[in-house]
Coordinates of C-alpha atoms and ligand atoms in Angstrom, one line a residue:
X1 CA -32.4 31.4 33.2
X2 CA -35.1 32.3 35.5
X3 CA -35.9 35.7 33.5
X4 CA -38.8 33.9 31.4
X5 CA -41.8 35.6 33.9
X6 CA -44.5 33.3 35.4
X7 CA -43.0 30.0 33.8
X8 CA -40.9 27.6 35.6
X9 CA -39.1 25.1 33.0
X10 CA -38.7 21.5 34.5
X11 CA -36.5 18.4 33.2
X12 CA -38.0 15.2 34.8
X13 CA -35.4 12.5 35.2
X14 CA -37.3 9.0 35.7
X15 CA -40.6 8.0 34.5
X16 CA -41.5 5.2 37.1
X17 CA -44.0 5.3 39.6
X18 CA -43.0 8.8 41.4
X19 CA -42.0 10.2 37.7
X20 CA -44.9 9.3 36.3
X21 CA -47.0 10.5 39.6
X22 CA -45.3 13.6 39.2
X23 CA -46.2 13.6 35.3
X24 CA -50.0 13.3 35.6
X25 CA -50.8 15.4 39.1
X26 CA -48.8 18.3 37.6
X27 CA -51.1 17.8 34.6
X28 CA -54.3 17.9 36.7
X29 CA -53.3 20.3 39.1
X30 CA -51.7 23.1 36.9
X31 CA -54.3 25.7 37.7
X32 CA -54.4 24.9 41.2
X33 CA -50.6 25.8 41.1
X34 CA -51.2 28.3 39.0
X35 CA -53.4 30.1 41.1
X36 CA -51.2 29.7 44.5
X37 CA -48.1 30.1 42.9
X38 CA -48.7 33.3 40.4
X39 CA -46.1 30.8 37.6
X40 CA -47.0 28.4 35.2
X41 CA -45.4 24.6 35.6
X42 CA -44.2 23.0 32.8
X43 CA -42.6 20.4 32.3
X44 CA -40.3 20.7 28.9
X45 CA -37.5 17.9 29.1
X46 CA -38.3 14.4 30.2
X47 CA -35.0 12.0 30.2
X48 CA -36.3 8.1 31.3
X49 CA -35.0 4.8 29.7
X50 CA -38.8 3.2 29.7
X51 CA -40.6 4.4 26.6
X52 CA -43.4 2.2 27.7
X53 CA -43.8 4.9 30.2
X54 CA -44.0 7.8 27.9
X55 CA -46.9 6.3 26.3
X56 CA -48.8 5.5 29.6
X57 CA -48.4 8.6 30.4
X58 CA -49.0 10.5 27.0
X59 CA -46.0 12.4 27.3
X60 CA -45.1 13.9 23.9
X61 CA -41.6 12.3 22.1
X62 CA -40.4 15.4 21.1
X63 CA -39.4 16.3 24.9
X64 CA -37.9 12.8 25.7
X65 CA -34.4 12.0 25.8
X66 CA -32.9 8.6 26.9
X67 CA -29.9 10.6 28.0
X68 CA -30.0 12.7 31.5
X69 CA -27.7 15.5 29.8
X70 CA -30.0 16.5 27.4
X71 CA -32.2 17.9 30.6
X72 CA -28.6 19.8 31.8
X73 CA -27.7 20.4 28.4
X74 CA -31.0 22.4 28.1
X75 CA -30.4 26.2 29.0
X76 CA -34.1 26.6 28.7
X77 CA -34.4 23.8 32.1
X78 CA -34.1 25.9 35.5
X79 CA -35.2 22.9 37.5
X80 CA -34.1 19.4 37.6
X81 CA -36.4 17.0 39.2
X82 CA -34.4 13.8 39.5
X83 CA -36.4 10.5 40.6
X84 CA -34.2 7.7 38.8
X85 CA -33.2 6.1 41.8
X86 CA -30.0 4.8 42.5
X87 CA -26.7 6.3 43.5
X88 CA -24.1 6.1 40.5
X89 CA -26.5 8.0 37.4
X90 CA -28.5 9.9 40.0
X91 CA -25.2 11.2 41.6
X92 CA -23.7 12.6 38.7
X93 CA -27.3 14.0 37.0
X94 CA -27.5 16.1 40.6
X95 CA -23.9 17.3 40.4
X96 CA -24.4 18.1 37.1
X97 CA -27.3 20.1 37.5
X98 CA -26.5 22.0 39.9
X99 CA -22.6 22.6 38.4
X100 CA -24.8 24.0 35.6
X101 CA -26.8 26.2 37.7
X102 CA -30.2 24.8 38.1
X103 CA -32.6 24.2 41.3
X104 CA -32.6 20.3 42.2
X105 CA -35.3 18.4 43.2
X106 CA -35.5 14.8 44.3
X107 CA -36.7 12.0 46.6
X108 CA -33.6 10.0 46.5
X109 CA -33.2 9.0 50.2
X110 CA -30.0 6.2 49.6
X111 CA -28.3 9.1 48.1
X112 CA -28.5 12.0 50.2
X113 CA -27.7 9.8 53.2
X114 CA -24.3 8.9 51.1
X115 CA -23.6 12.2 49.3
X116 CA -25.9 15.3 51.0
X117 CA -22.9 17.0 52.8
X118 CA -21.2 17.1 49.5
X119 CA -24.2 18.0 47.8
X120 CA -25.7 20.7 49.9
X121 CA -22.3 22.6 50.5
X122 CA -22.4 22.5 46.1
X123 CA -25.4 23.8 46.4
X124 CA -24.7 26.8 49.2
X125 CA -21.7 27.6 47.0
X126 CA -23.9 27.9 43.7
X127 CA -26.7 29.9 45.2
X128 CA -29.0 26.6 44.3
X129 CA -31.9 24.9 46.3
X130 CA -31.6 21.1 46.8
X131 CA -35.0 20.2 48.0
X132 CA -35.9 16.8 48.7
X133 CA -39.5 16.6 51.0
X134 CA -40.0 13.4 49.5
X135 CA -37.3 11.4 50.3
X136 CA -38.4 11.2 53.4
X137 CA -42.6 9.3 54.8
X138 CA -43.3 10.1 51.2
X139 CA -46.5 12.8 51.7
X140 CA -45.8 14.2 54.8
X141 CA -44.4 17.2 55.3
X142 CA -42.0 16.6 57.6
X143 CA -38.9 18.3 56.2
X144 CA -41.0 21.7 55.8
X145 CA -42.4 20.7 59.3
X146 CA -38.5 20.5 60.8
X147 CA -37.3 23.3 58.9
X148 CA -40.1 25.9 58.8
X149 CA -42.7 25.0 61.4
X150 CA -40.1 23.8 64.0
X151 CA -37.6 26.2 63.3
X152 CA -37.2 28.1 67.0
X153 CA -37.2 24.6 68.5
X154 CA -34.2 22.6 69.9
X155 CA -35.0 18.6 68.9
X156 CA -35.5 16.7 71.8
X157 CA -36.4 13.3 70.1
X158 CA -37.7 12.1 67.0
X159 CA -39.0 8.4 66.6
X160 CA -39.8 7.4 63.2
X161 CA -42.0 4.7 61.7
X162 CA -40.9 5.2 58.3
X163 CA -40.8 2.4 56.4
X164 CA -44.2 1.4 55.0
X165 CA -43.4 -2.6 53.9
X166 CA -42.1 -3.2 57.3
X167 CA -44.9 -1.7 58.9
X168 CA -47.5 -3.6 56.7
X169 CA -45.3 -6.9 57.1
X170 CA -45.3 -6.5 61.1
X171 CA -48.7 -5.0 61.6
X172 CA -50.1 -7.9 59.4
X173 CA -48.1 -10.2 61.6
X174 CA -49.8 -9.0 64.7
X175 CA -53.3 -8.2 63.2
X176 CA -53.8 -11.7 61.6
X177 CA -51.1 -14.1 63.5
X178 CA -49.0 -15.1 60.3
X179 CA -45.4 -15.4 60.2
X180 CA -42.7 -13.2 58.9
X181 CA -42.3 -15.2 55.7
X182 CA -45.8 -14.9 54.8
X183 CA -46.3 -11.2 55.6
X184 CA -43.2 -10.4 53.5
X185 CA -44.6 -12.6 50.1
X186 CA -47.8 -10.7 50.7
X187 CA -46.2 -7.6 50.7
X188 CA -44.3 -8.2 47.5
X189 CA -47.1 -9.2 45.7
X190 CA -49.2 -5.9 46.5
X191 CA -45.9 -4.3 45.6
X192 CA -45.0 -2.6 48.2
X193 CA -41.2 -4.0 49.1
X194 CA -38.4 -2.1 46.8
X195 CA -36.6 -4.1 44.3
X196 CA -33.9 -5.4 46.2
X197 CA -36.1 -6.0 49.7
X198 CA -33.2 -6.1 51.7
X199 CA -33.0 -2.4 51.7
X200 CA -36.5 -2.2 53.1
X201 CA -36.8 -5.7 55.3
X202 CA -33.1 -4.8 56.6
X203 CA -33.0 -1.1 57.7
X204 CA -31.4 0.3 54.9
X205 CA -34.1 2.2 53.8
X206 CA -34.8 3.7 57.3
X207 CA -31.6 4.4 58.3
X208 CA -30.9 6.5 55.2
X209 CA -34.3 8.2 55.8
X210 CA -33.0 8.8 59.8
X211 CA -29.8 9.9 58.3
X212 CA -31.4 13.2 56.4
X213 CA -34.2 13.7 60.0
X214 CA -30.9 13.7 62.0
X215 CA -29.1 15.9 59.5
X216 CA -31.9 18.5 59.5
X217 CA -32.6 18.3 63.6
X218 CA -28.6 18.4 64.5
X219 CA -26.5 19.8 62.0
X220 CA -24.3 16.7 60.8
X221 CA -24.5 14.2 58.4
X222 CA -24.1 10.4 60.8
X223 CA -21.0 8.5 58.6
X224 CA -22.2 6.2 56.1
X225 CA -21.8 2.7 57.9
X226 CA -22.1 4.5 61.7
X227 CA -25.8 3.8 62.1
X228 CA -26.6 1.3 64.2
X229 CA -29.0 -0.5 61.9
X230 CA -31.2 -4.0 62.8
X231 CA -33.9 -5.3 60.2
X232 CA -36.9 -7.2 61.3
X233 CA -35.9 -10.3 59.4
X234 CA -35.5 -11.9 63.0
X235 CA -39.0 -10.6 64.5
X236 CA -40.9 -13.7 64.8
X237 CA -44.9 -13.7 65.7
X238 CA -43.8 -15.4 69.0
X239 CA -42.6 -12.6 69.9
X240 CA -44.9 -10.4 68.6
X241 CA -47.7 -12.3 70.4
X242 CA -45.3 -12.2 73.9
X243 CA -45.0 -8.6 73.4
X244 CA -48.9 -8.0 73.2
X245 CA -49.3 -9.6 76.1
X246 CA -46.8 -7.9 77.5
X247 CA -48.9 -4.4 76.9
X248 CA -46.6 -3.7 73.5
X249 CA -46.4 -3.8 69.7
X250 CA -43.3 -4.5 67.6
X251 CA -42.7 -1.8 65.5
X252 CA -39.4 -0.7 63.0
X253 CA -38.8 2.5 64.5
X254 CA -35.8 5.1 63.7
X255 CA -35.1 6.8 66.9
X256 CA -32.9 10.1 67.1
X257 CA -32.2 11.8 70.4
X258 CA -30.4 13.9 72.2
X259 CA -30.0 14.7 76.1
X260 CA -27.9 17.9 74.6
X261 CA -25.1 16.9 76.9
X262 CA -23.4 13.5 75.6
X263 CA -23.7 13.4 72.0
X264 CA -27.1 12.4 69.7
X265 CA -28.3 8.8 68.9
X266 CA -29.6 7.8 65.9
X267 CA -30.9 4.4 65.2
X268 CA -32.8 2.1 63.2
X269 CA -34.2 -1.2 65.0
X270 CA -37.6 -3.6 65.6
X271 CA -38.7 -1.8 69.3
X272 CA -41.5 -2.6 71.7
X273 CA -43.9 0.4 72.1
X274 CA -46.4 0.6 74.3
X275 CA -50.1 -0.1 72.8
X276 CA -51.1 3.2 74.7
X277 CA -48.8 5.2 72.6
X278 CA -50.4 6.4 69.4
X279 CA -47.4 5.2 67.5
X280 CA -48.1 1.7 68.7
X281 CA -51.7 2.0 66.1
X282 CA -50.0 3.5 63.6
X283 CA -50.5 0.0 60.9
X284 CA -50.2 -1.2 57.3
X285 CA -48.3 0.7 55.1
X286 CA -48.6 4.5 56.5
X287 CA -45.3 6.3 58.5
X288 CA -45.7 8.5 61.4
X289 CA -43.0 10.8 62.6
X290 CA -43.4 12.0 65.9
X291 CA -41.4 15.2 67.1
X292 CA -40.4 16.6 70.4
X293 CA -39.0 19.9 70.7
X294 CA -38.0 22.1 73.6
X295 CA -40.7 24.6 72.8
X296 CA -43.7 23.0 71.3
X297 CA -43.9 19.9 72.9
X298 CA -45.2 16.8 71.8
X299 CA -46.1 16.9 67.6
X300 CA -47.4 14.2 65.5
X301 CA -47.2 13.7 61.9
X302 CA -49.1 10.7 59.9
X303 CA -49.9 9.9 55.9
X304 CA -48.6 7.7 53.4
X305 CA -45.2 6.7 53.1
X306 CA -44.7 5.7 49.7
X307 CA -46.7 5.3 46.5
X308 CA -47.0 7.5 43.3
X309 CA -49.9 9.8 44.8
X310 CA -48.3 10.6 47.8
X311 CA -44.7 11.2 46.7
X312 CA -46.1 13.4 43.8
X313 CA -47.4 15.3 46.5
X314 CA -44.2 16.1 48.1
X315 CA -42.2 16.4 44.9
X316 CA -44.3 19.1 43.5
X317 CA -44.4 21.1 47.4
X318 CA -40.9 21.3 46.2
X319 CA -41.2 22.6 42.5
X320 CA -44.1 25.1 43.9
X321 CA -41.4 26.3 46.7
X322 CA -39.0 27.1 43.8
X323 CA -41.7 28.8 42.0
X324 CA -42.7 31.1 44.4
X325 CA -39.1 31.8 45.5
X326 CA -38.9 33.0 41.8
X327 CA -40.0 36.8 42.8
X328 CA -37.9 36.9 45.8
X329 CA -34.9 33.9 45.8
X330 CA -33.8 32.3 48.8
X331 CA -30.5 31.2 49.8
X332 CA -29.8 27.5 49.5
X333 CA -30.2 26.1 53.5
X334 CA -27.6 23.5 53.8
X335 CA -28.3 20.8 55.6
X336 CA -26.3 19.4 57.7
X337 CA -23.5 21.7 58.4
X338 CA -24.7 23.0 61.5
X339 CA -23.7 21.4 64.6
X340 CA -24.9 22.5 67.7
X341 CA -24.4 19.8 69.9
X342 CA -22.2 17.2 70.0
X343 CA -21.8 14.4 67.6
X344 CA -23.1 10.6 67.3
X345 CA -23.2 9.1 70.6
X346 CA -21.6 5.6 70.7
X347 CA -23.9 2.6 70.1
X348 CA -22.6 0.6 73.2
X349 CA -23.3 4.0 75.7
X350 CA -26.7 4.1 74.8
X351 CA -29.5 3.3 77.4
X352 CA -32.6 1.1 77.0
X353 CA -35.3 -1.1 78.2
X354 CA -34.7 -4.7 76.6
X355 CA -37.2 -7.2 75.8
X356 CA -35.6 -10.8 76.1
X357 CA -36.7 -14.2 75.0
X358 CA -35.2 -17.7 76.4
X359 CA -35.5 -21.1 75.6
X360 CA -34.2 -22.8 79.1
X361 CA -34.3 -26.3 80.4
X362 CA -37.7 -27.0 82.3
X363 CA -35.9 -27.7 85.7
X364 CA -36.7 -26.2 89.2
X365 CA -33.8 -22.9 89.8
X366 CA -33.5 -22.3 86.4
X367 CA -35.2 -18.7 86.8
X368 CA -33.0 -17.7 89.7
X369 CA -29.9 -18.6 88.1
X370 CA -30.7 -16.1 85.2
X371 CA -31.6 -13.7 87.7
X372 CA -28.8 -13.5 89.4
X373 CA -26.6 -13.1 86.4
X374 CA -28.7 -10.0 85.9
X375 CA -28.1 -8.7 89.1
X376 CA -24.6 -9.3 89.0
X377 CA -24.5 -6.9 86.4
X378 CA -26.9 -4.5 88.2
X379 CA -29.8 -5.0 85.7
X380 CA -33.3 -5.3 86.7
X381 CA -36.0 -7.5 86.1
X382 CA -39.4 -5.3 85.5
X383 CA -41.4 -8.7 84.7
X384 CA -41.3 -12.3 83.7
X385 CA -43.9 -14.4 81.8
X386 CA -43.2 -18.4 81.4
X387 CA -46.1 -19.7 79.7
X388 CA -47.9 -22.9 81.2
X389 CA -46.7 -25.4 78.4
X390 CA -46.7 -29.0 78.3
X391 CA -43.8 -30.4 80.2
X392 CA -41.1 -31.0 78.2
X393 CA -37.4 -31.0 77.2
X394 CA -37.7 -26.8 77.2
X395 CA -39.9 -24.1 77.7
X396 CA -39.9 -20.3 77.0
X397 CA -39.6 -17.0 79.2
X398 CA -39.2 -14.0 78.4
X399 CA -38.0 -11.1 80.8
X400 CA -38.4 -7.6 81.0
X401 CA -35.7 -5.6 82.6
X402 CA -35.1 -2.0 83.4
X403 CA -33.1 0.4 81.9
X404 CA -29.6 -0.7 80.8
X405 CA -26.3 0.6 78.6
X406 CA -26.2 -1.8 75.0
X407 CA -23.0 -2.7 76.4
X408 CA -23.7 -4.0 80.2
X409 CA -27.0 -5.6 78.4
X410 CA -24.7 -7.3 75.8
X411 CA -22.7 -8.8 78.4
X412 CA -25.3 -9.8 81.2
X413 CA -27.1 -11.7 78.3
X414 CA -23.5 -13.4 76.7
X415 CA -23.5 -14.9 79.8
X416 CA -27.0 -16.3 80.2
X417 CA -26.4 -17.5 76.7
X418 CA -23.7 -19.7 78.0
X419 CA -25.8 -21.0 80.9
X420 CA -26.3 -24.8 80.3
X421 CA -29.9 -24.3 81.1
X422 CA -30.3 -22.1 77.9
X423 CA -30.9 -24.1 75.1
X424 CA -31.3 -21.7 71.8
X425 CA -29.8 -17.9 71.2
X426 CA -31.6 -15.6 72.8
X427 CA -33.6 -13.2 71.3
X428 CA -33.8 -9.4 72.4
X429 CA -35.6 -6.9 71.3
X430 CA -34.8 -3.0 72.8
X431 CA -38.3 -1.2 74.3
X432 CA -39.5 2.8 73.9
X433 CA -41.3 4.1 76.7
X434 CA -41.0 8.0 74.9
X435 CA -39.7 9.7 78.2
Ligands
HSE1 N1 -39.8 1.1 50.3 C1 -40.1 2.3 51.0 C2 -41.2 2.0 52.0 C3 -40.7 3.2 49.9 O1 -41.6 0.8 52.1 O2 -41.5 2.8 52.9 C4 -40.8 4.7 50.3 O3 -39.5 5.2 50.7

C-alpha cells in the first residue's frame, strides 16, 4: 500500500471547518511539503455529507463519496484523516481504517478520551500510527512537545488553558466588566462555542483534552466519568472583580499532577491564578499549556486553540510525520499503556487554596463565627475583604484560606452554609499558586 514511491494517498473524512482547512493549506503548501518531506500529498478520496462544501472548496466530484467506506474500501488510500466529529460514525470509520491497515489521523478529542485505549492497543497490534496533534490547543505542538521534545522527562505538572470560548467568554468578562451571559452570546455569534455549548461552557471539552495530556504524561487513560470536571457557568463578574482585587484572574484551567508518590490528579475547573503568572495574561480565544518536568524545568507553550488555520496546521504535522516515516516506519507508540506511577488520585484527597464568597447578615461577630468554624477544622484564613457597602439586610466577604484537602474544605464550608448569618450558597472557587 505504501510501495507507490514519493506519494502518500489521503481519504479525508469531513469537509467542515478543519476538513476544509486541511483541504486548501495542503493545496497551498504542497511544495513546501514536498520539499521537507521528499513525498508528494495528495489527497484522492474525500467522504463528507455537505456538498456545499465540495464546491467551496473546488474539490473535484469524482473523488467524493457521501459514504466513509468508500475511503477504507480504497486500497489505493494509505492514510485516513478523520475530522467528522462525533463519537458513533467517527468511531467505526477509525476502527475500520485501521482494521484495514491504514495510518489514522484525526483531531477528535471527545473520542479519544472515550475510546483511545482501545484504539491505540488496535493500532500497536496492526503496526499503524494513530496521530492526533490536533485534538488537542489546536496549533500547538504539544503532543510532539510531550512525546518527542520532553521525552527523558518525568511530568511534574501540567496546567492547561485549553479551551478557547471559555477563555474569550472569562477574559471578556474581566477586560470589559460584562456578565457571563453576555460574554457567552458574544462568543456564539463570532462562532467560537461548539454546537452543543455545554461541551465547551461545561468542561467537557477540557476534560477530554486533559484526558489524552494525562494519557501521554502518565501512561493511563483517567475512566470516562472519573474526571473531576466544573464549567464556568457559575463564574460570575463579582467574582471575577473580587479576585482581581485579590491579586488573581479566573481562568478554566486543566490541571494534571503528580507528587510521584500518591497517585496523579487530573482536573478540569474555573481557578484563581495569580496576575503575576504568565498564564494569568494568557486572553481571548488562545490556549497555553504550561509543562514542568523533572529535567527541563519550567516550559511554556502558546497559539491558537481552535479554528480552521490553526488545526490545519496540526493535522498536516501529522500526515507529513507519516510521510517521512515512509522511508524508514515507525512503530505505532501507544498511548496510554504505560504506567509508571500510580493511578488517579481521589478527588476529595486532593489539596488546594480555596477562594470563598459569602453573603452574611450585617451584624457585629458575624466574621468570627465563620472563623472559628474554619479553625475548628484546622483551615486557615490567608485574607478577608468585606467591601464598605451601604448598610443593609446583607453584605459580601470573601475569604482566602490556606491550603486544604476538597474533603476537610467541603465540610468546613457545609457548615458555614448552615450558619444563620449566611444568607445565600456560597460560592468557592479552588486557587493555583504553581508550586
Ligand atoms: N470548542 C473548542 C474551544 C474548539 O473553544 O477551544 C477547539 O477544540
Amino acid at each position: 500500500m505504501l510501495s507507490t514511491m514519493n506519494t502518500l494517498r489521503i481519504g479525508l473524512a469531513g469537509t467542515g471547518t478543519v476538513g476544509g482547512g486541511v483541504w486548501s493549506h495542503l493545496q497551498s503548501n504542497f511544495d513546501v511539503l514536498r520539499c521537507r518531506t521528499g513525498v508528494d500529498i495528495k489527497i484522492v478520496r474525500v467522504a463528507t455529507r455537505d456538498p456545499k462544501s465540495i464546491e467551496r472548496l473546488g474539490i473535484p466530484t469524482s473523488i467524493v463519496s457521501d459514504d466513509w467506506h468508500a475511503l477504507v474500501n480504497d486500497p489505493e488510500v494509505a492514510v485516513i484523516v478523520e475530522l467528522m466529529g462525533g463519537t458513533t460514525h467517527a468511531y467505526q470509520l477509525i476502527k475500520a481504517a485501521l482494521e484495514a491497515g491504514k495510518h489514522v489521523v484525526t483531531a477528535n478529542k471527545a473520542l479519544l478520551s472515550k475510546y483511545g485505549e482501545e484504539l491505540f492497543a488496535l493500532a500497536a497490534k496492526k503496526e499503524r500510527q494513530l496521530l492526533f496533534e490536533a485534538s488537542v490547543a489546536g496549533g500547538i505542538p504539544i503532543i510532539k512537545s510531550l512525546r518527542e521534545g520532553l521525552i527523558a522527562n518525568r511530568i511534574v505538572a501540567l496546567y492547561g488553558i485549553i479551551n478557547g470560548t471559555c477563555n474569550y467568554i472569562l477574559s471578556n468578562m474581566s477586560e470589559k466588566g460584562i456578565d457571563y451571559a453576555e460574554a457567552l452570546a458574544d462568543a456564539k455569534a463570532k462562532g467560537y462555542a461548539e454546537a452543543d455549548e455545554s461541551l465547551d461552557v461545561d468542561g467537557h471539552d477540557s476534560a477530554h483534552k486533559a484526558a489524552i495530556l494525562a494519557a501521554i504524561a502518565y501512561g493511563f487513560w483517567v475512566p470516562e466519568g472519573q474526571l473531576a470536571t466544573e464549567g464556568i457557568r457559575q463564574v460570575t463578574k463579582v467574582d471575577i472583580q473580587f479576585a482581581r482585587k485579590l491579586g488573581y484572574e479566573i481562568k478554566l484551567l486543566a490541571v494534571i499532577k503528580s507528587d510521584d508518590k500518591s497517585g496523579v490528579e487530573v482536573r478540569v475547573h474555573p481557578t484563581l491564578i495569580p496576575q503575576k503568572n504568565v498564564l494569568a495574561s494568557v486572553s481571548g480565544v488562545f490556549n497555553a499549556v504550561f509543562v514542568r518536568g523533572d529535567v527541563v524545568g519550567d516550559t511554556l507553550f502558546y497559539g491558537r486553540g481552535a479554528g480552521a488555520d490553526a488545526t490545519a496546521s496540526a493535522v498536516l504535522g501529522d500526515i507529513a510525520e507519516l510521510a517521512l516515516g515512509l522511508h524508514a516506519p515507525r512503530k505505532c507508540r501507544a498511548v496510554g499503556s504505560d504506567a509508571l506511577y500510580p493511578k488517579l488520585k481521589a478527588l476529595e484527597e486532593i489539596i488546594s487554596r480555596f477562594y470563598v464568597r459569602l453573603n452574611v447578615a450585617d451584624r457585629p461577630g458575624v466574621l468570627a463565627k465563620i472563623a472559628s468554624v474554619f479553625a475548628s477544622y484546622e483551615i486557615g484564613i490567608s485574607s478577608v475583604i468585606q467591601p464598605e457597602v451601604q448598610a443593609g439586610e446583607s453584605v459580601p466577604l470573601i475569604i482566602m484560606v490556606h491550603d486544604a484537602s476538597e474533603k476537610r474544605f467541603a465540610d468546613a464550608l457545609a457548615e458555614i452554609a448552615r450558619l444563620d448569618v449566611v444568607k445565600d450558597t456560597p460560592v468557592s472557587l479552588r486557587v493555583e499558586d504553581f508550586e
